[in-house]
Tab-separated table of C-alpha atoms in Angstrom:
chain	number	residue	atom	x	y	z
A	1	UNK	CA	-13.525	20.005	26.542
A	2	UNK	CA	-15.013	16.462	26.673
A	3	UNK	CA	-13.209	13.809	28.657
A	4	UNK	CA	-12.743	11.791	25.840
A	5	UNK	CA	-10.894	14.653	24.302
A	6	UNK	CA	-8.846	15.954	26.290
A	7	UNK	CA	-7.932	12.413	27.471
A	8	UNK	CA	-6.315	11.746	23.866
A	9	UNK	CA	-5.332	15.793	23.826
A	10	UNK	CA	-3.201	16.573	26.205
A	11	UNK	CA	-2.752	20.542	24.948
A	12	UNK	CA	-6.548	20.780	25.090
A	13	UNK	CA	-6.496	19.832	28.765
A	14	UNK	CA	-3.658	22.088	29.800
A	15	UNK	CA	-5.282	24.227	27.996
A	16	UNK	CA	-8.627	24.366	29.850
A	17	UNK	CA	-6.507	24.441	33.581
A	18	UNK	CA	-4.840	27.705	32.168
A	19	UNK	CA	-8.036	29.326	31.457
A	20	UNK	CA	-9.885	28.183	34.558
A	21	UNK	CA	-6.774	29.227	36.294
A	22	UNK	CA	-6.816	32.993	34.629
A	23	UNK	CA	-10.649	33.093	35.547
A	24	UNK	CA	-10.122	32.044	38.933
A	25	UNK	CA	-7.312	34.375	39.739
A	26	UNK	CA	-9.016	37.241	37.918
A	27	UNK	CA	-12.281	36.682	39.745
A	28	UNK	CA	-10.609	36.303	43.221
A	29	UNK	CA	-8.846	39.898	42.437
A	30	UNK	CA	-11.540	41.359	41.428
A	31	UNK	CA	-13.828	40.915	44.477
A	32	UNK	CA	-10.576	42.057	46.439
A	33	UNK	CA	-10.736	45.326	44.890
A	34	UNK	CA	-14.746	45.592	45.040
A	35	UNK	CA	-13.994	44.387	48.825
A	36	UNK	CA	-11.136	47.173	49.348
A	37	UNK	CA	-12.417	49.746	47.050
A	38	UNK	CA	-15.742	49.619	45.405
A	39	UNK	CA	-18.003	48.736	47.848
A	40	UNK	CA	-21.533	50.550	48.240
A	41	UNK	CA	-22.986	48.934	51.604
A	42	UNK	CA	-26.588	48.624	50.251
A	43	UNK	CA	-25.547	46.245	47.449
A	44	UNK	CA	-22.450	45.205	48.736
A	45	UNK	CA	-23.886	41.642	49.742
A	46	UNK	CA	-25.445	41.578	46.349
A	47	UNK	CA	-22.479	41.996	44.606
A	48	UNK	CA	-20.540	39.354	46.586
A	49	UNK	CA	-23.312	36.851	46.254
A	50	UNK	CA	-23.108	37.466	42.303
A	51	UNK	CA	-19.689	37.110	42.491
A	52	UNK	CA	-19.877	33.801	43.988
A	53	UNK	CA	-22.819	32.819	41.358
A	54	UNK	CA	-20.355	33.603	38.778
A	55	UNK	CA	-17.806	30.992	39.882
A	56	UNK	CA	-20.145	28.440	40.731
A	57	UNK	CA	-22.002	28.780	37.313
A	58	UNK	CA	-18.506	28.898	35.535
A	59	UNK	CA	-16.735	25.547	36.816
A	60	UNK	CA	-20.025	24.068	36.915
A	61	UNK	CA	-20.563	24.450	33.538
A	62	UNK	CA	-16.899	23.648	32.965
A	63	UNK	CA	-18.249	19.828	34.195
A	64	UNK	CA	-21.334	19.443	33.175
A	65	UNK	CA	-21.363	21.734	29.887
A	66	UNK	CA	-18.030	20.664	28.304
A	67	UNK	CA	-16.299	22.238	25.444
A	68	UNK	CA	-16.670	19.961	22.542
A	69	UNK	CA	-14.001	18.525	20.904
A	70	UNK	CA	-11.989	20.495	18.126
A	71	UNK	CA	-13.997	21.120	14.841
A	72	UNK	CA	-17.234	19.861	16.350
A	73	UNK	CA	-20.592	21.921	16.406
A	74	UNK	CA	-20.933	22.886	20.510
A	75	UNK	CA	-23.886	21.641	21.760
A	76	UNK	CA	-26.989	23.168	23.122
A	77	UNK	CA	-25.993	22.684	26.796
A	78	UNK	CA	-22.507	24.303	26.409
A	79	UNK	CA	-23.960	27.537	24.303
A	80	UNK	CA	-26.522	28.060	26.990
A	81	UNK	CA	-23.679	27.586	30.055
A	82	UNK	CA	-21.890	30.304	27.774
A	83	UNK	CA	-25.449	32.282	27.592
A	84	UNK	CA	-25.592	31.865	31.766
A	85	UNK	CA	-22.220	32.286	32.379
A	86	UNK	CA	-22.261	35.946	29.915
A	87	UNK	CA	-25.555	37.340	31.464
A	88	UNK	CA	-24.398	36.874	35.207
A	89	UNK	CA	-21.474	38.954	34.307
A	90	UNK	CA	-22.677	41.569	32.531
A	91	UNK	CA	-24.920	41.795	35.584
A	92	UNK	CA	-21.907	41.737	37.824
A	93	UNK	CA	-20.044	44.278	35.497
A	94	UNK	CA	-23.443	47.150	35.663
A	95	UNK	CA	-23.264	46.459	39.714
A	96	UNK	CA	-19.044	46.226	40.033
A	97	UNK	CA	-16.673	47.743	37.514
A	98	UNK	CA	-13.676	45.261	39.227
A	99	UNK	CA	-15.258	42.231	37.491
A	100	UNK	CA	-14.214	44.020	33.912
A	101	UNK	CA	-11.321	41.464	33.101
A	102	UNK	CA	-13.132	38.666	33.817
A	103	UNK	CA	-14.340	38.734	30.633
A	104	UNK	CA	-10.939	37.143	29.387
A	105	UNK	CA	-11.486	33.849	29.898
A	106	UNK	CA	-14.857	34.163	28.658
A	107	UNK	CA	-13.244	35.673	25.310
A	108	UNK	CA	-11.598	32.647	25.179
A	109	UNK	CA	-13.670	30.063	25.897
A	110	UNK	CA	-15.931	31.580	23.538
A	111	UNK	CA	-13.518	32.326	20.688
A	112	UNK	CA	-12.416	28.777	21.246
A	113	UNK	CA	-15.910	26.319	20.781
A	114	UNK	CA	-17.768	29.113	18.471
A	115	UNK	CA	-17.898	29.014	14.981
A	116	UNK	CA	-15.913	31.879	13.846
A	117	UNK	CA	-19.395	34.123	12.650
A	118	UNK	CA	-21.049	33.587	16.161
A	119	UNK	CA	-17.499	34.034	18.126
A	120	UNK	CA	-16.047	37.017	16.342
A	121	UNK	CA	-19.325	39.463	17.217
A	122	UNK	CA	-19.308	38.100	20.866
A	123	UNK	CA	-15.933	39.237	20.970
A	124	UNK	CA	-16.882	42.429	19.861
A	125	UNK	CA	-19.943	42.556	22.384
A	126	UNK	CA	-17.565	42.012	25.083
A	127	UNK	CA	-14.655	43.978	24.308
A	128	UNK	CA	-17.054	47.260	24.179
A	129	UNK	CA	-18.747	46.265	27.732
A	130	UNK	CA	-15.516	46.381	29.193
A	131	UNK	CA	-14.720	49.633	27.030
A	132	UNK	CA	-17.650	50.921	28.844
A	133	UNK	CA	-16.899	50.007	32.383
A	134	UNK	CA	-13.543	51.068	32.487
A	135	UNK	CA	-14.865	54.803	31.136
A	136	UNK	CA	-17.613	54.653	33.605
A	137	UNK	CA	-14.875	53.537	36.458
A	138	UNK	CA	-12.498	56.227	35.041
A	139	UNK	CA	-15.072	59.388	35.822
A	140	UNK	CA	-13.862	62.715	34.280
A	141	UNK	CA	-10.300	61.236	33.812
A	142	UNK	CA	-9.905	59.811	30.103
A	143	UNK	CA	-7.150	57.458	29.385
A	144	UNK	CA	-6.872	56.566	25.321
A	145	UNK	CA	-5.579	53.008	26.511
A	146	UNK	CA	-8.928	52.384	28.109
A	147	UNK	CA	-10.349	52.515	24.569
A	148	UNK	CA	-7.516	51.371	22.274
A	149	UNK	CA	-6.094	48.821	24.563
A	150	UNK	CA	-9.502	46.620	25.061
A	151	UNK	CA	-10.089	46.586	21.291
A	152	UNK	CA	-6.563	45.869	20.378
A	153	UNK	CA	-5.917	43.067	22.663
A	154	UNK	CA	-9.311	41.365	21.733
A	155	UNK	CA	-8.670	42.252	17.850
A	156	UNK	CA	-5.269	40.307	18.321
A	157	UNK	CA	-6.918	37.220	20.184
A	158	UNK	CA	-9.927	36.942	18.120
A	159	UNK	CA	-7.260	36.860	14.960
A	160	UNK	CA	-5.004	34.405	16.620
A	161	UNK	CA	-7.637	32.407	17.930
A	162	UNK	CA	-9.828	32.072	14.783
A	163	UNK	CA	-6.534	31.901	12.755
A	164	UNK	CA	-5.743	28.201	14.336
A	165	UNK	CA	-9.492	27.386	14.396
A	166	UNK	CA	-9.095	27.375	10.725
A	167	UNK	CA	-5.547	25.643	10.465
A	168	UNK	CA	-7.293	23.255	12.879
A	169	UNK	CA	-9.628	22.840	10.212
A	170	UNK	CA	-7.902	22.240	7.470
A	171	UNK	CA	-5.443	19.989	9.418
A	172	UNK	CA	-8.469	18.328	9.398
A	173	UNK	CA	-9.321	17.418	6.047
A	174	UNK	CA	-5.622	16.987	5.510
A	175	UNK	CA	-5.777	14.121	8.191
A	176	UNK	CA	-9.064	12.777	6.438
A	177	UNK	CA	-6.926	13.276	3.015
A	178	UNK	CA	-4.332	11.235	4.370
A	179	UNK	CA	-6.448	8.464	5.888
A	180	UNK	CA	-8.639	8.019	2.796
A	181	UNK	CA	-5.785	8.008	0.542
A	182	UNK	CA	-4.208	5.157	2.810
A	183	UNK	CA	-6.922	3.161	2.810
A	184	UNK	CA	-7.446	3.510	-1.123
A	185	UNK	CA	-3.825	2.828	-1.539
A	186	UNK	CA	-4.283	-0.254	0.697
A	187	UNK	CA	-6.842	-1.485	-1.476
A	188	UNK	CA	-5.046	-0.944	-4.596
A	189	UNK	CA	-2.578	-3.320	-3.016
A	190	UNK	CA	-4.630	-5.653	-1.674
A	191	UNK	CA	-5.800	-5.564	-5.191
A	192	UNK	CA	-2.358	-5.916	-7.202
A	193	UNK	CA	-1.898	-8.634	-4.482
A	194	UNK	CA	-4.546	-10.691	-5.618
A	195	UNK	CA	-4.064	-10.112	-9.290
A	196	UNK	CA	-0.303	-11.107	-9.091
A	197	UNK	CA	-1.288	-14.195	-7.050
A	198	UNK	CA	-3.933	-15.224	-9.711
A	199	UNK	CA	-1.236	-14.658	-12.454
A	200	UNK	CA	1.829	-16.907	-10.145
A	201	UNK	CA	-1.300	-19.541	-9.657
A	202	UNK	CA	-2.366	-20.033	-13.264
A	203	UNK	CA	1.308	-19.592	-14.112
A	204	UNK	CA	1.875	-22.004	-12.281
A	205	UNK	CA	-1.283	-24.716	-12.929
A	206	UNK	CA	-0.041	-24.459	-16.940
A	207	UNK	CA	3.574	-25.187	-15.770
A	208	UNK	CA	2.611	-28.285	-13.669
A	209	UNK	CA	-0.773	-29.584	-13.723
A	210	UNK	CA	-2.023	-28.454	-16.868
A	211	UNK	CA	0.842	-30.173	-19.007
A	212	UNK	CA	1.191	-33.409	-16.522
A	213	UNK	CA	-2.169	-33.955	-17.420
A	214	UNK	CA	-1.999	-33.539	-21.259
A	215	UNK	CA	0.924	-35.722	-21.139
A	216	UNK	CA	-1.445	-38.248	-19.296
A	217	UNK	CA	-3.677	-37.672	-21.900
A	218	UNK	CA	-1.517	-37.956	-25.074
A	219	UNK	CA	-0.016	-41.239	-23.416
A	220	UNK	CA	-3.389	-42.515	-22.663
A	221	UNK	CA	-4.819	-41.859	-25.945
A	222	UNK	CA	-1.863	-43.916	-27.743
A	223	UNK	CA	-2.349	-46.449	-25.012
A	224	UNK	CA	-5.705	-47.066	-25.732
A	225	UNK	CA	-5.059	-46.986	-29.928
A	226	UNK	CA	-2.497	-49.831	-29.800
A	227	UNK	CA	-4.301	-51.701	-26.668
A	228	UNK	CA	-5.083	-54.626	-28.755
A	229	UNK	CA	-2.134	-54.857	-31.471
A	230	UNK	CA	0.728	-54.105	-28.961
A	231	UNK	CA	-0.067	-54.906	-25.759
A	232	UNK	CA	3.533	-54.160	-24.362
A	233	UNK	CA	3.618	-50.205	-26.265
A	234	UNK	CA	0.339	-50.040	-24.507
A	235	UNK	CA	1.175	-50.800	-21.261
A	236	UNK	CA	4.918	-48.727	-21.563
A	237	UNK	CA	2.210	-45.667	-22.149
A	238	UNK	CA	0.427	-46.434	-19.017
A	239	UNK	CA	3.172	-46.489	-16.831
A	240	UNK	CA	4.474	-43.695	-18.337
A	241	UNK	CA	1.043	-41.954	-17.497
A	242	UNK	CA	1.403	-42.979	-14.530
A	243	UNK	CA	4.947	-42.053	-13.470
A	244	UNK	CA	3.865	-38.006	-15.046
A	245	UNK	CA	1.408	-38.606	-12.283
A	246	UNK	CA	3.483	-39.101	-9.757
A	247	UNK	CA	5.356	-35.977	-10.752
A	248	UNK	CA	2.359	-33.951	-11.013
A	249	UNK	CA	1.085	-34.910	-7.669
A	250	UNK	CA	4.579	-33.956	-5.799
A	251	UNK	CA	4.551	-30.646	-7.766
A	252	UNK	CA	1.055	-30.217	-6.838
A	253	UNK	CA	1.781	-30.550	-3.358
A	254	UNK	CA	4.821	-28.254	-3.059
A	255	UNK	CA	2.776	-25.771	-5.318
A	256	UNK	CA	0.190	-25.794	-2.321
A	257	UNK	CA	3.150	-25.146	0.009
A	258	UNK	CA	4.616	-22.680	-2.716
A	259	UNK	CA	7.902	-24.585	-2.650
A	260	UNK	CA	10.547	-24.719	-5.176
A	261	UNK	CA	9.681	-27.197	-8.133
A	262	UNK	CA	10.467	-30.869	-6.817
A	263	UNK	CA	13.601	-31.311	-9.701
A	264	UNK	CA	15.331	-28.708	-7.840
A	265	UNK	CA	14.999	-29.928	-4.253
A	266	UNK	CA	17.472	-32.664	-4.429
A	267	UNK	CA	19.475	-31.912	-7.624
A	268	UNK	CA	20.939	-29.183	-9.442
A	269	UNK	CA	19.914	-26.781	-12.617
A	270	UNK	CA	22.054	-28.767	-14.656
A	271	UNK	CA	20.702	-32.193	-13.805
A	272	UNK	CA	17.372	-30.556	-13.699
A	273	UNK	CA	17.450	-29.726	-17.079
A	274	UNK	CA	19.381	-33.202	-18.389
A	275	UNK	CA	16.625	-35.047	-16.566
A	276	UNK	CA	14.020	-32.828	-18.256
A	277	UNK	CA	15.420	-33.549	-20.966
A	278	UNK	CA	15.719	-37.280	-20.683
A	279	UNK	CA	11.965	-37.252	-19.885
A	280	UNK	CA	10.944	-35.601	-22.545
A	281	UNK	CA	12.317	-37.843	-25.227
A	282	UNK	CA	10.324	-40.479	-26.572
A	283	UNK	CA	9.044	-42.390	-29.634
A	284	UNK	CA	9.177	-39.434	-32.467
A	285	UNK	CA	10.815	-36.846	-30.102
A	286	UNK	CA	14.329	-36.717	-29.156
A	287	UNK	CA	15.405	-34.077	-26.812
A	288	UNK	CA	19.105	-33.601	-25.757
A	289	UNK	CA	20.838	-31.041	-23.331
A	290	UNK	CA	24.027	-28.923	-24.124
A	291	UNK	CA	25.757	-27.153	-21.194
A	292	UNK	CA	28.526	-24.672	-22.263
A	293	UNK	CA	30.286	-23.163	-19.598
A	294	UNK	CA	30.278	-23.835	-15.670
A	295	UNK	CA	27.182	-22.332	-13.943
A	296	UNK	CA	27.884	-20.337	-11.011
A	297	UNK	CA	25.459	-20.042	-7.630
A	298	UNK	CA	21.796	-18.754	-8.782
A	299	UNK	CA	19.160	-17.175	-7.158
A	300	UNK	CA	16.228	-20.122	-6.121
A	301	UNK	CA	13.931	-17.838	-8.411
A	302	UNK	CA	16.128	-17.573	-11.310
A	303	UNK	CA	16.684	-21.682	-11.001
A	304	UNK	CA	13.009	-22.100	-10.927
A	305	UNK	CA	12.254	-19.752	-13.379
A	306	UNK	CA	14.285	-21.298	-15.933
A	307	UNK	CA	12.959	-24.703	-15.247
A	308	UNK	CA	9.727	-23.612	-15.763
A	309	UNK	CA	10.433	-21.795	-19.061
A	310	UNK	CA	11.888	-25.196	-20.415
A	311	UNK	CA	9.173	-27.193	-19.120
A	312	UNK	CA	6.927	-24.641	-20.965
A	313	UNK	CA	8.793	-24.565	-24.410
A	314	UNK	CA	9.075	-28.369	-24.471
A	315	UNK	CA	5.397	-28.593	-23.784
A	316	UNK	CA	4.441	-26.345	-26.577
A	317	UNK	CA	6.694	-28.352	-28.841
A	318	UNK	CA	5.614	-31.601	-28.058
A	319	UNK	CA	2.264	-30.303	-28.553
A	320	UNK	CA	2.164	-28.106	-31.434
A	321	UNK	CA	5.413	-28.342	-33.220
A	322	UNK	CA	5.290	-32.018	-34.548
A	323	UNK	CA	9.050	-32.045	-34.157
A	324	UNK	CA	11.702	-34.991	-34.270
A	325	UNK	CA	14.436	-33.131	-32.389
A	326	UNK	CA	14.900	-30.830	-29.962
A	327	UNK	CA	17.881	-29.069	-27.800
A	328	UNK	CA	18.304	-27.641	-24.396
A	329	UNK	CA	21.162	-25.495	-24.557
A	330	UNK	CA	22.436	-23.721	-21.327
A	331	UNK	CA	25.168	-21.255	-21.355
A	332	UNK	CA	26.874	-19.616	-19.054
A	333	UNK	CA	29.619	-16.803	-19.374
A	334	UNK	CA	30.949	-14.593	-16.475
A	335	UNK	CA	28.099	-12.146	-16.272
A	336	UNK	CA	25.015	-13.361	-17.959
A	337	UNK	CA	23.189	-17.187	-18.435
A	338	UNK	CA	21.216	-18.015	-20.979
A	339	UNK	CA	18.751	-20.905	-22.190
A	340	UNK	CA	17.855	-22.165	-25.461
A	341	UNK	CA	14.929	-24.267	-26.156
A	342	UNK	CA	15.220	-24.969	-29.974
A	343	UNK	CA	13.337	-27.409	-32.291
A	344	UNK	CA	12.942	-28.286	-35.623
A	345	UNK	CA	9.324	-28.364	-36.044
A	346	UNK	CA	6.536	-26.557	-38.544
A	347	UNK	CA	7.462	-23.038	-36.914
A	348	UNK	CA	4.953	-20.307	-36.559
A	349	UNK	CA	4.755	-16.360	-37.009
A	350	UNK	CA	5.484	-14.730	-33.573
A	351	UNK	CA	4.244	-11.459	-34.692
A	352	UNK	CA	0.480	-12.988	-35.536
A	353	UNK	CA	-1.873	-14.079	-32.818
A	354	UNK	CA	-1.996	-17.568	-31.348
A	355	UNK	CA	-5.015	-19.913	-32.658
A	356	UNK	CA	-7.345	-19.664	-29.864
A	357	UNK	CA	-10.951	-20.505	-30.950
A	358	UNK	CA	-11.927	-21.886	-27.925
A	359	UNK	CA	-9.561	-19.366	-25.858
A	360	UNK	CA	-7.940	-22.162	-24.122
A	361	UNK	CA	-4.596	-21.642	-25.877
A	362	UNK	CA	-1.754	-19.370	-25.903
A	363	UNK	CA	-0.775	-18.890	-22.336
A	364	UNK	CA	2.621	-20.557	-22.630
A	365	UNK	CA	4.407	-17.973	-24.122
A	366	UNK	CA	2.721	-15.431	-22.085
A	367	UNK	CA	3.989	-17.272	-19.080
A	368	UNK	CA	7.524	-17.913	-20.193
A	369	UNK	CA	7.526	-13.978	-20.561
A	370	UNK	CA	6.166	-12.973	-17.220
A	371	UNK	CA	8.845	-15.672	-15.609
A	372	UNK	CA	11.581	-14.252	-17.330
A	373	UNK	CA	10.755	-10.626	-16.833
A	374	UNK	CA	9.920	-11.299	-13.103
A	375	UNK	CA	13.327	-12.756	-12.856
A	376	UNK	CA	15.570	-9.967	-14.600
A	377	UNK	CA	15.721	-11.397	-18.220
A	378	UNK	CA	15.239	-11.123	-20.901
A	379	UNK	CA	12.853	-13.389	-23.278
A	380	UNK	CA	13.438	-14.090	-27.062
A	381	UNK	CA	10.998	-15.894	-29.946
A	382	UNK	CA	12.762	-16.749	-33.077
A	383	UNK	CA	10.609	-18.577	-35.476
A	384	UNK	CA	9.360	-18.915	-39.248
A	385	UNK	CA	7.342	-21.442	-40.559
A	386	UNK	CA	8.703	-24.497	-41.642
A	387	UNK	CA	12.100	-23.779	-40.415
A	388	UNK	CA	11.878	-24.595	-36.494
A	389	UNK	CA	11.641	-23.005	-33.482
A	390	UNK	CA	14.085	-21.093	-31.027
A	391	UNK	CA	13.070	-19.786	-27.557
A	392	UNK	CA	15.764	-17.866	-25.691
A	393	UNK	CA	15.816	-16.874	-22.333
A	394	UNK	CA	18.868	-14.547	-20.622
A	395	UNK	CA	19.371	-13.237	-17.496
A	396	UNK	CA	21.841	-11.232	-15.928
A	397	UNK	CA	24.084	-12.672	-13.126
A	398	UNK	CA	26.523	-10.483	-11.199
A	399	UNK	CA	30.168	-10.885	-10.543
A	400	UNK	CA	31.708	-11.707	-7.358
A	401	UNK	CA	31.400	-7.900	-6.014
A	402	UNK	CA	29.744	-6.718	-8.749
A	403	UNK	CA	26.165	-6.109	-6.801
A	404	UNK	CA	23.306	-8.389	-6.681
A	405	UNK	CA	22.438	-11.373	-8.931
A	406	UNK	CA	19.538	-11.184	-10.849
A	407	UNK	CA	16.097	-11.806	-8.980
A	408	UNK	CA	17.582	-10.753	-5.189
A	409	UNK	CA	16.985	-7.444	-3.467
A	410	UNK	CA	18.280	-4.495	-5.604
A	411	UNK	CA	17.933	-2.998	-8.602
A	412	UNK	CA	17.621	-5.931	-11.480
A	413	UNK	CA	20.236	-5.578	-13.735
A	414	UNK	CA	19.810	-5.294	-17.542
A	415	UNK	CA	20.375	-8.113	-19.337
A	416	UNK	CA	22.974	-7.908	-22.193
A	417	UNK	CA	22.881	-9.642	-25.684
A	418	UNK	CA	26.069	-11.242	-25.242
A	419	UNK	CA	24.729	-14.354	-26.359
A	420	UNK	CA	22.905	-14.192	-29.168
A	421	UNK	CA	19.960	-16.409	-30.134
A	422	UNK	CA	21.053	-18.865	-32.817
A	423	UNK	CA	18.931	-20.380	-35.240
A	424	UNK	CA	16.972	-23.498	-34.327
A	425	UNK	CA	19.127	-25.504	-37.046
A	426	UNK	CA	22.563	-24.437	-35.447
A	427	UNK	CA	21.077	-25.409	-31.867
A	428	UNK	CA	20.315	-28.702	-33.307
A	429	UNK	CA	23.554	-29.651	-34.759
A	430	UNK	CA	24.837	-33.077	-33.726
A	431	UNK	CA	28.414	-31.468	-32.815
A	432	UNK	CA	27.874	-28.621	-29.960
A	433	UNK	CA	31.037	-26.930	-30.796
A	434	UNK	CA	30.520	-27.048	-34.746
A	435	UNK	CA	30.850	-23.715	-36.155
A	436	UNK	CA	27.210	-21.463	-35.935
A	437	UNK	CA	25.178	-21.573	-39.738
A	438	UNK	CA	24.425	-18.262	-40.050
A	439	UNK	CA	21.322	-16.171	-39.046
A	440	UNK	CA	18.639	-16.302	-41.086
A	441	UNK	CA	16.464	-13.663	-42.067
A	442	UNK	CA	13.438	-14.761	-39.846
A	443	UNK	CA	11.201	-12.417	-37.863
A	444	UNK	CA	12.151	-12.196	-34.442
A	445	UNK	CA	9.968	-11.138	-31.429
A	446	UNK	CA	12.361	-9.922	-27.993
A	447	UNK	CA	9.727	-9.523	-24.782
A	448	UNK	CA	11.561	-8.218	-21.810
């Protein structure tokens, strides 16, 4: 074997020291026995000097003809040592019978870097040389072993040895399997990676910049109607403008840093959503926030994610809706929290697709739906035209050793519809704890 293999296989090199070990032993014995038994003075030297050719060649060739690595095609310097190596002892077995079991560790070696069609006939050539020489060394005594034991022991190593060639082989391809299959599977992640990074990024430029800056607009548009007949409106809608800018720059900057959205770094969900709220109301809009129940610790996801929903459905119905009130409702109840955006706006179908001529529309629903499903809950629509507006979002919380809260490590639990949505003219009742009007008939659109 090459020093590069056998330096990262350690079998392969123990491997090779057996075999040169067998051959060296074997050969040493046998030119005791030519020495002690066989020896015909007139080619006595001959014999010893082929005997000592035979070594030489064979750990010569060990060096400078390695054994290539497993599975590789040997090269044309290691199948001529072989062809060197062979012919010297053939030579050496016509002159001396006592080299006959040398020919193991050329079995080997052979049966080990041959291709199974070369190495299997080889085999066969030498297994009936040394059938030959041990009849020929035998004289008129036969022995059945000297003709069933040579083929049987090189029958069992050429099937052992050609066995694991091929298990080597397809070991092989296996391995190659394996690797290709890991790097295609790290590519498909790399992949979903970058596709669920470009979804949290646009998410998350439609959440902050995207409706700071139609705010800006909306302001600066009024600003510049009323400019000359009400100086004063006109300058409330510039600073205005410019406080949503303010905001929009520090979300900006800890969306860069993908931190937490800047209400929730110094105050709570609850005042989150009352300041929200307070923001949001203006000339022609009036937006109030309900809290039933006390909220319990939440996951920073599930906090941020239900920020961002009400950011989302406020933006949509200051937008689109052309409503005069709206409602944040947040309740909470031992095992599940819930928010309410309601209105009482135009309304819309939520079965029928959003009007997107210019295909610049409709991604806030889509993104209150992925933030909602990415947090554990569960993501409602009720709407009919004319007749307001309701979007509910509910997530699952656990109870104190009840397992994880929604949007930690563990399985996300289901959320429940404990909490019903109510209609957008119930959420908008002046008295919080006036009795429910009932449900309309209105289609209804539920988006885990």
């Amino acid at each position: 074997m090459s020093g590069v293999s056998e330096r990262g296989d350690p079998d392969g090199r123990w491997l090779r020291l057996v075999m040169d070990a067998a051959f060296f032993l074997l050969l040493s014995s046998s030119l005791v026995r030519f020495l002690s038994r066989d020896q015909d003075g007139t080619r006595a030297a001959w014999v010893v000097a082929l005997f000592a050719v035979l070594c030489l060649v064979y750990f010569l060739g060990r060096s400078l003809a390695p054994a290539p690595r497993s599975g590789a095609r040997p090269t044309v310097r290691h199948l001529a040592w072989l062809g060197v190596v062979s012919s010297v002892w053939i030579v050496l077995l016509a002159l001396a019978p006592s080299a006959t079991w040398c020919a193991l560790p050329l079995l080997f070696a052979g049966l080990h870097t041959l291709p199974a069609r070369i190495a299997v006939p080889v085999a066969a050539v030498l297994t009936a040389l040394i059938v030959a020489s041990q009849l020929r060394d035998a004289g008129d005594t036969f022995n059945p072993n000297m003709v069933v034991a040579p083929f049987a022991l090189g029958a069992v190593a050429t099937a052992v040895l050609v066995h694991l060639q091929r298990q080597s082989v397809r070991q092989r391809a296996l391995i190659d399997d394996l690797v290709h299959t890991r790097r295609d599977l790290a590519a498909t992640e790399r992949r979903a990676g970058t596709l669920a990074e470009r979804q949290r990024l646009s998410t998350e430029i439609h959440d902050t910049l995207a409706q700071g800056l139609s705010s800006q607009q909306m302001l600066l548009q009024a600003a510049d109607r009323v400019w000359r007949a009400d100086p004063v409106a006109a300058r409330d809608h510039v600073r205005d403008a410019a406080e949503i800018t303010s905001r929009s720059l520090a979300e900006a900057r800890r969306f860069v840093h993908d931190l937490a959205p800047a209400d929730l770094t110094e105050h709570t969900l609850t005042e989150a959503l009352g300041a929200l709220a307070e923001r949001e109301s203006g000339p022609g809009l009036g937006v109030v926030f309900r809290l039933d129940g006390v909220p319990g610790p939440l996951p920073e996801r599930v906090e941020a994610a239900l920020l961002r929903i009400a950011q989302g459905a406020l933006a949509n119905v200051r937008e689109h809706a052309a409503a005069t009130r709206a409602a944040l409702t947040l309740t909470c109840v031992d095992d599940q929290i819930s928010l309410d955006i309601a209105d009482n706006g135009r309304g819309f179908d939520p079965g029928a697709p959003p009007p997107s001529a210019d295909g610049t529309r409709g991604h806030g629903l889509p993104a209150m739906r992925i933030r909602a499903r990415q947090s554990g809950g569960v993501l409602t629509v009720e709407s009919t035209p004319g007749e307001g507006t309701v979007v509910s979002v509910a997530v699952a919380v656990a109870v104190e050793g009840a397992g994880p809260l929604a949007g930690t490590a563990g399985p996300a639990i289901p959320a429940t519809p404990a909490i019903p949505a109510s209609p957008a003219s119930s959420l908008l009742l002046p008295d919080a704890t006036a009795a429910p009007l009932p449900v309309h008939d209105i289609p209804r659109e539920t988006t885990p």
